[in-house]
């Protein structure tokens, strides 16, 4: 049974326990967890908005009393039980000290066979290699004791006299011992039978909980101070008292500097608290590290102006505009970057949300990397006569409150039912939000049950709702101040206590994308291996959106192998351009009669017209135009499609996907202005795809993605995704076989490591399936050692096939051969040599019998030859072995070449 829990950090955690253990009141411990172990072992799963793909955390739960936890509130909070943890536990797992929730379930841990420990210092290496540490570890592993280890974390043991007399020194040594690897699972129990391997791991990164070395205090001169120093002309701003006394402070009220900013998904910081513990509106904040805040010389939560130097974006009504550059009022908020591994070593950059970038730039394309913005101190409105303000008034100053806020829901394919928007807006504005006229508000839907829809792709969960700010009305006492210099620039704070909210009619507008920094390959702005295609699609669509009066509608035909990532590329292009994406599978448009299909197709284009600007994605277009009856009936749907494509609005980009262009008629092909081909990925693209798809998987140290990318020649994105899924299944089967009697769910909860043997097994299964799909036979593993003699022939084959694969630079020098002709009596080893080439060069083997390609109908033999080479291209690099080629292309005039329909000249030309 699983229980909902809330974590609470104890200021003084019991020293005799491991800092990675947790505490619970004894009354709750006995009633909730009925387990044989003492203390019980549970699996804690944090409730994060963005899953990290990691398994739950195994914990030992110790009983405690209400007196020991008196400073942390009650034993329950909102129906959840409380787990009391140490500070180190919260920091190590990247959890907030307040409000971190999750579920716990009793679980018996697996015994680990092997644990690899890495010492981060020479002193810890000597300490862990001493006999004293070994004796203490064996004592802690005796029956009745439960010693847990988790891959990637320090080995923090309970206090024991055999480990050392000084507890602080022992804990410091343990913090420098990192668990590098565990088998057969990533976390489990260390027993007396566990094999322990100790190695050095000189890691420059500071260990969790270790205090930084003491450094002499120095004066931090901010960028603003450097700017002001240049105005004074003296040696130092602090020494230039003459200018300070002569009114230079008036010049320094609003200095500015440049700041490198990245647009990221800020959902990870939704729990950040502002002044007096209040929630923070992350869509109106620039998030910085503490080091960057010191360098800028700003206060935490201080309001500043943010703008894009040289930006040509259209300013929205109510936004401040200086010299053609739109400025945005934002708050500076300090965040802890150590909780985000993907943002490490970026202490000198600020981070903003995709919604803030959209509202600041008017919908410009999101930069893939960081960009430079101008940050300027916000000058509040001048003080009233007789009012005295301190020099740090900007610390507490804030934009004025709005008395009325008028919003309009934005039409989007993500949702149809807005009956629950009142509750969502009320919850959204429980935190003060900065709004300006023309802004787009991103309101989290939190998987509201009224917004769940069931479609052809399964249950669709709406992540957000979009609203456009139609009008902002300031309070009566602030209306006069709004026109004065130094006002909020049209920006106001709105909340449900001080602001009346009015909702108008639905409107059309581009919206910011929901995810920008690639939580996965499928939602990335630049999908690995598909970024060029997404960029090409974007460059095709943009001119039609901006020059709608002079250009016709945008129609694109995207063709490529099945599973090559066509939908992923179109999704990335639409998110880059902040366009809605309406996905329609043509299977759902097909009907019993052409008239019904035509009506469904017309309703699809009407829906896209109501959502403009948008991208209409027609998947599997060939299924809609498949012949079903007479030529007249089939032509009706085709004519309707061509008419709808020609009359499509300029702000609706129509993108259709097919596997093979020849499945469409010439008339339909001509209706598309642009055609884009998506080829099979190269070796480098496959490696980047594998790295992105396996980012959240725990791969064994023997897994080499570069080698795997070479072995997956001919695989597309869908095949690589299936390879990882099948490798995970193979790893589960291996664990079930190794740990007999354990449930599969318990094994998966303990963390599965995917080894190289799992990929090998999965690769064999998928290659067999791919060979069957393209008609390639299953060949035995034939190596050069299995071929006796024929040394000269082997040399010619190596120079023709293997050498260009190993040295591709030779192809640019013109050293290229089209193939080899093996001739000789039957049984001399021609087929065996071809199989050896395919095995040694890790290539697909296509065996084609010459007589199988010959057909009595005109042009069918040539079509069969084209199909063979198309299959070879999709499986490249591959070996195409034409057996009995003389029957396919005999000499003119010989028997079997009677001319006419069976003339071999056209077949020879086609080959």
XYZ file of N, CA and C in Angstrom, residues 777-858:
246
model
N 17.429 -11.696 -46.343
C 17.465 -12.979 -45.640
C 18.340 -12.913 -44.405
N 18.105 -13.819 -43.483
C 18.947 -13.977 -42.300
C 20.189 -14.755 -42.691
N 21.346 -14.119 -42.532
C 22.585 -14.759 -42.955
C 23.368 -15.195 -41.725
N 24.101 -16.280 -41.846
C 24.936 -16.702 -40.721
C 26.138 -15.777 -40.582
N 26.765 -15.803 -39.400
C 27.952 -14.978 -39.141
C 29.139 -15.610 -39.840
N 29.485 -15.101 -41.003
C 30.598 -15.615 -41.807
C 31.725 -14.597 -41.741
N 32.907 -15.027 -41.333
C 34.067 -14.151 -41.223
C 35.108 -14.536 -42.277
N 36.136 -13.671 -42.401
C 37.165 -13.947 -43.406
C 37.895 -15.257 -43.101
N 37.970 -15.608 -41.804
C 38.670 -16.859 -41.464
C 37.924 -18.087 -41.969
N 36.634 -17.942 -42.239
C 35.848 -19.076 -42.724
C 35.985 -19.293 -44.217
N 36.635 -18.361 -44.908
C 36.805 -18.465 -46.356
C 38.240 -18.889 -46.629
N 38.420 -20.088 -47.163
C 39.767 -20.591 -47.456
C 40.244 -20.157 -48.822
N 41.525 -19.747 -48.908
C 42.080 -19.341 -50.186
C 41.507 -18.024 -50.659
N 41.484 -17.874 -51.986
C 40.906 -16.695 -52.635
C 41.502 -15.399 -52.093
N 42.823 -15.364 -51.875
C 43.453 -14.207 -51.277
C 43.355 -12.966 -52.159
N 43.556 -13.146 -53.487
C 43.484 -12.001 -54.386
C 42.074 -11.428 -54.446
N 41.097 -12.335 -54.419
C 39.699 -11.866 -54.453
C 39.371 -11.109 -53.157
N 39.854 -11.604 -52.013
C 39.638 -10.902 -50.744
C 40.227 -9.505 -50.786
N 41.424 -9.377 -51.359
C 42.073 -8.063 -51.432
C 41.259 -7.097 -52.283
N 40.750 -7.578 -53.428
C 39.940 -6.710 -54.274
C 38.664 -6.266 -53.555
N 38.078 -7.193 -52.801
C 36.838 -6.851 -52.074
C 37.122 -5.831 -50.975
N 38.225 -6.006 -50.259
C 38.574 -5.060 -49.196
C 38.828 -3.668 -49.763
N 39.519 -3.599 -50.928
C 39.786 -2.299 -51.531
C 38.501 -1.639 -52.040
N 37.523 -2.431 -52.421
C 36.304 -1.881 -53.006
C 35.264 -1.524 -51.952
N 35.104 -2.374 -50.940
C 33.997 -2.217 -49.996
C 34.473 -1.713 -48.639
N 35.422 -2.432 -48.033
C 35.768 -2.128 -46.647
C 36.616 -0.873 -46.517
N 37.527 -0.640 -47.445
C 38.410 0.516 -47.334
C 37.658 1.843 -47.390
N 36.708 2.058 -48.309
C 35.958 3.327 -48.272
C 35.150 3.519 -46.992
N 34.707 2.419 -46.363
C 33.975 2.565 -45.103
C 34.893 3.000 -43.971
N 36.116 2.451 -43.964
C 37.060 2.814 -42.919
C 37.732 4.156 -43.178
N 37.926 4.507 -44.456
C 38.569 5.780 -44.829
C 37.661 6.545 -45.787
N 36.599 7.180 -45.290
C 35.662 7.866 -46.190
C 36.281 9.042 -46.926
N 37.425 9.555 -46.458
C 38.035 10.681 -47.159
C 38.541 10.297 -48.535
N 38.715 8.971 -48.784
C 39.171 8.535 -50.103
C 38.126 8.782 -51.184
N 36.840 8.824 -50.790
C 35.788 9.031 -51.780
C 35.884 10.412 -52.404
N 36.346 11.402 -51.634
C 36.473 12.750 -52.184
C 37.602 12.852 -53.196
N 38.516 11.895 -53.184
C 39.630 11.903 -54.143
C 39.285 11.158 -55.421
N 38.052 10.675 -55.524
C 37.644 9.954 -56.732
C 37.945 8.473 -56.699
N 38.455 7.962 -55.574
C 38.762 6.525 -55.477
C 37.494 5.764 -55.103
N 36.636 5.539 -56.078
C 35.345 4.924 -55.804
C 35.027 3.923 -56.901
N 34.521 2.771 -56.503
C 34.086 1.741 -57.446
C 32.596 1.504 -57.276
N 31.946 1.209 -58.382
C 30.502 0.982 -58.309
C 30.172 -0.395 -57.777
N 31.071 -1.351 -57.868
C 30.771 -2.691 -57.366
C 31.765 -3.711 -57.876
N 31.448 -4.957 -57.631
C 32.302 -6.069 -58.046
C 31.468 -7.097 -58.793
N 32.057 -7.700 -59.797
C 31.419 -8.792 -60.528
C 32.185 -10.068 -60.218
N 31.558 -10.976 -59.479
C 32.159 -12.273 -59.153
C 31.645 -13.296 -60.148
N 32.561 -13.944 -60.879
C 32.139 -14.960 -61.847
C 32.990 -16.206 -61.638
N 32.395 -17.325 -61.936
C 33.078 -18.594 -61.773
C 32.076 -19.741 -61.752
N 32.557 -20.955 -61.798
C 31.660 -22.120 -61.786
C 30.884 -22.194 -60.473
N 29.782 -22.903 -60.467
C 29.017 -23.060 -59.216
C 29.847 -23.761 -58.147
N 29.699 -23.270 -56.858
C 30.383 -23.891 -55.739
C 31.756 -23.357 -55.452
N 32.165 -22.280 -56.102
C 33.517 -21.745 -55.875
C 33.558 -20.726 -54.739
N 32.420 -20.392 -54.135
C 32.425 -19.510 -52.958
C 31.993 -18.097 -53.225
N 31.256 -17.843 -54.296
C 30.834 -16.458 -54.589
C 29.853 -15.944 -53.532
N 28.852 -16.736 -53.204
C 27.878 -16.307 -52.191
C 28.513 -16.218 -50.808
N 29.448 -17.145 -50.509
C 30.115 -17.121 -49.206
C 30.930 -15.846 -49.039
N 31.587 -15.390 -50.110
C 32.337 -14.141 -50.038
C 31.420 -12.946 -49.774
N 30.271 -12.933 -50.417
C 29.336 -11.824 -50.218
C 28.835 -11.795 -48.779
N 28.577 -12.962 -48.202
C 28.129 -13.000 -46.810
C 29.236 -12.550 -45.856
N 30.476 -12.909 -46.179
C 31.597 -12.483 -45.337
C 31.752 -10.968 -45.372
N 31.530 -10.357 -46.532
C 31.615 -8.902 -46.631
C 30.560 -8.255 -45.747
N 29.320 -8.762 -45.796
C 28.247 -8.184 -44.992
C 28.523 -8.327 -43.500
N 29.100 -9.460 -43.090
C 29.370 -9.678 -41.665
C 30.525 -8.818 -41.185
N 31.620 -8.808 -41.910
C 32.811 -8.087 -41.468
C 32.617 -6.575 -41.482
N 31.810 -6.078 -42.406
C 31.618 -4.633 -42.532
C 30.375 -4.149 -41.799
N 29.689 -5.053 -41.069
C 28.478 -4.699 -40.305
C 27.443 -4.042 -41.206
N 27.147 -4.678 -42.329
C 26.201 -4.139 -43.283
C 25.043 -5.118 -43.479
N 23.933 -4.556 -43.938
C 22.783 -5.379 -44.276
C 23.068 -6.135 -45.566
N 22.545 -7.345 -45.654
C 22.808 -8.208 -46.801
C 21.494 -8.420 -47.550
N 21.435 -7.915 -48.793
C 20.265 -8.107 -49.649
C 20.628 -9.086 -50.748
N 19.982 -10.236 -50.756
C 20.221 -11.248 -51.771
C 19.054 -11.244 -52.748
N 19.372 -11.049 -54.028
C 18.346 -10.940 -55.065
C 18.625 -11.988 -56.121
N 17.644 -12.804 -56.396
C 17.732 -13.768 -57.486
C 17.328 -13.076 -58.785
N 18.166 -13.180 -59.800
C 17.885 -12.508 -61.066
C 16.545 -12.877 -61.671
N 16.216 -14.162 -61.780
C 14.927 -14.526 -62.409
C 13.708 -14.001 -61.645
N 13.837 -13.716 -60.341
C 12.687 -13.232 -59.571
C 12.266 -11.830 -59.980
N 13.162 -11.070 -60.615
C 12.848 -9.701 -60.993
C 12.191 -9.598 -62.358
N 12.267 -10.636 -63.139
C 11.721 -10.587 -64.502
C 10.216 -10.785 -64.448
N 9.484 -9.899 -65.138
C 8.033 -9.961 -65.175
C 7.575 -9.780 -66.614
N 6.474 -10.396 -66.928
C 5.979 -10.387 -68.305
C 5.325 -9.050 -68.684
N 4.951 -8.239 -67.693
C 4.258 -6.986 -67.999
C 5.264 -5.879 -68.292
N 4.847 -4.960 -69.153
C 5.723 -3.884 -69.594
C 6.056 -2.968 -68.407
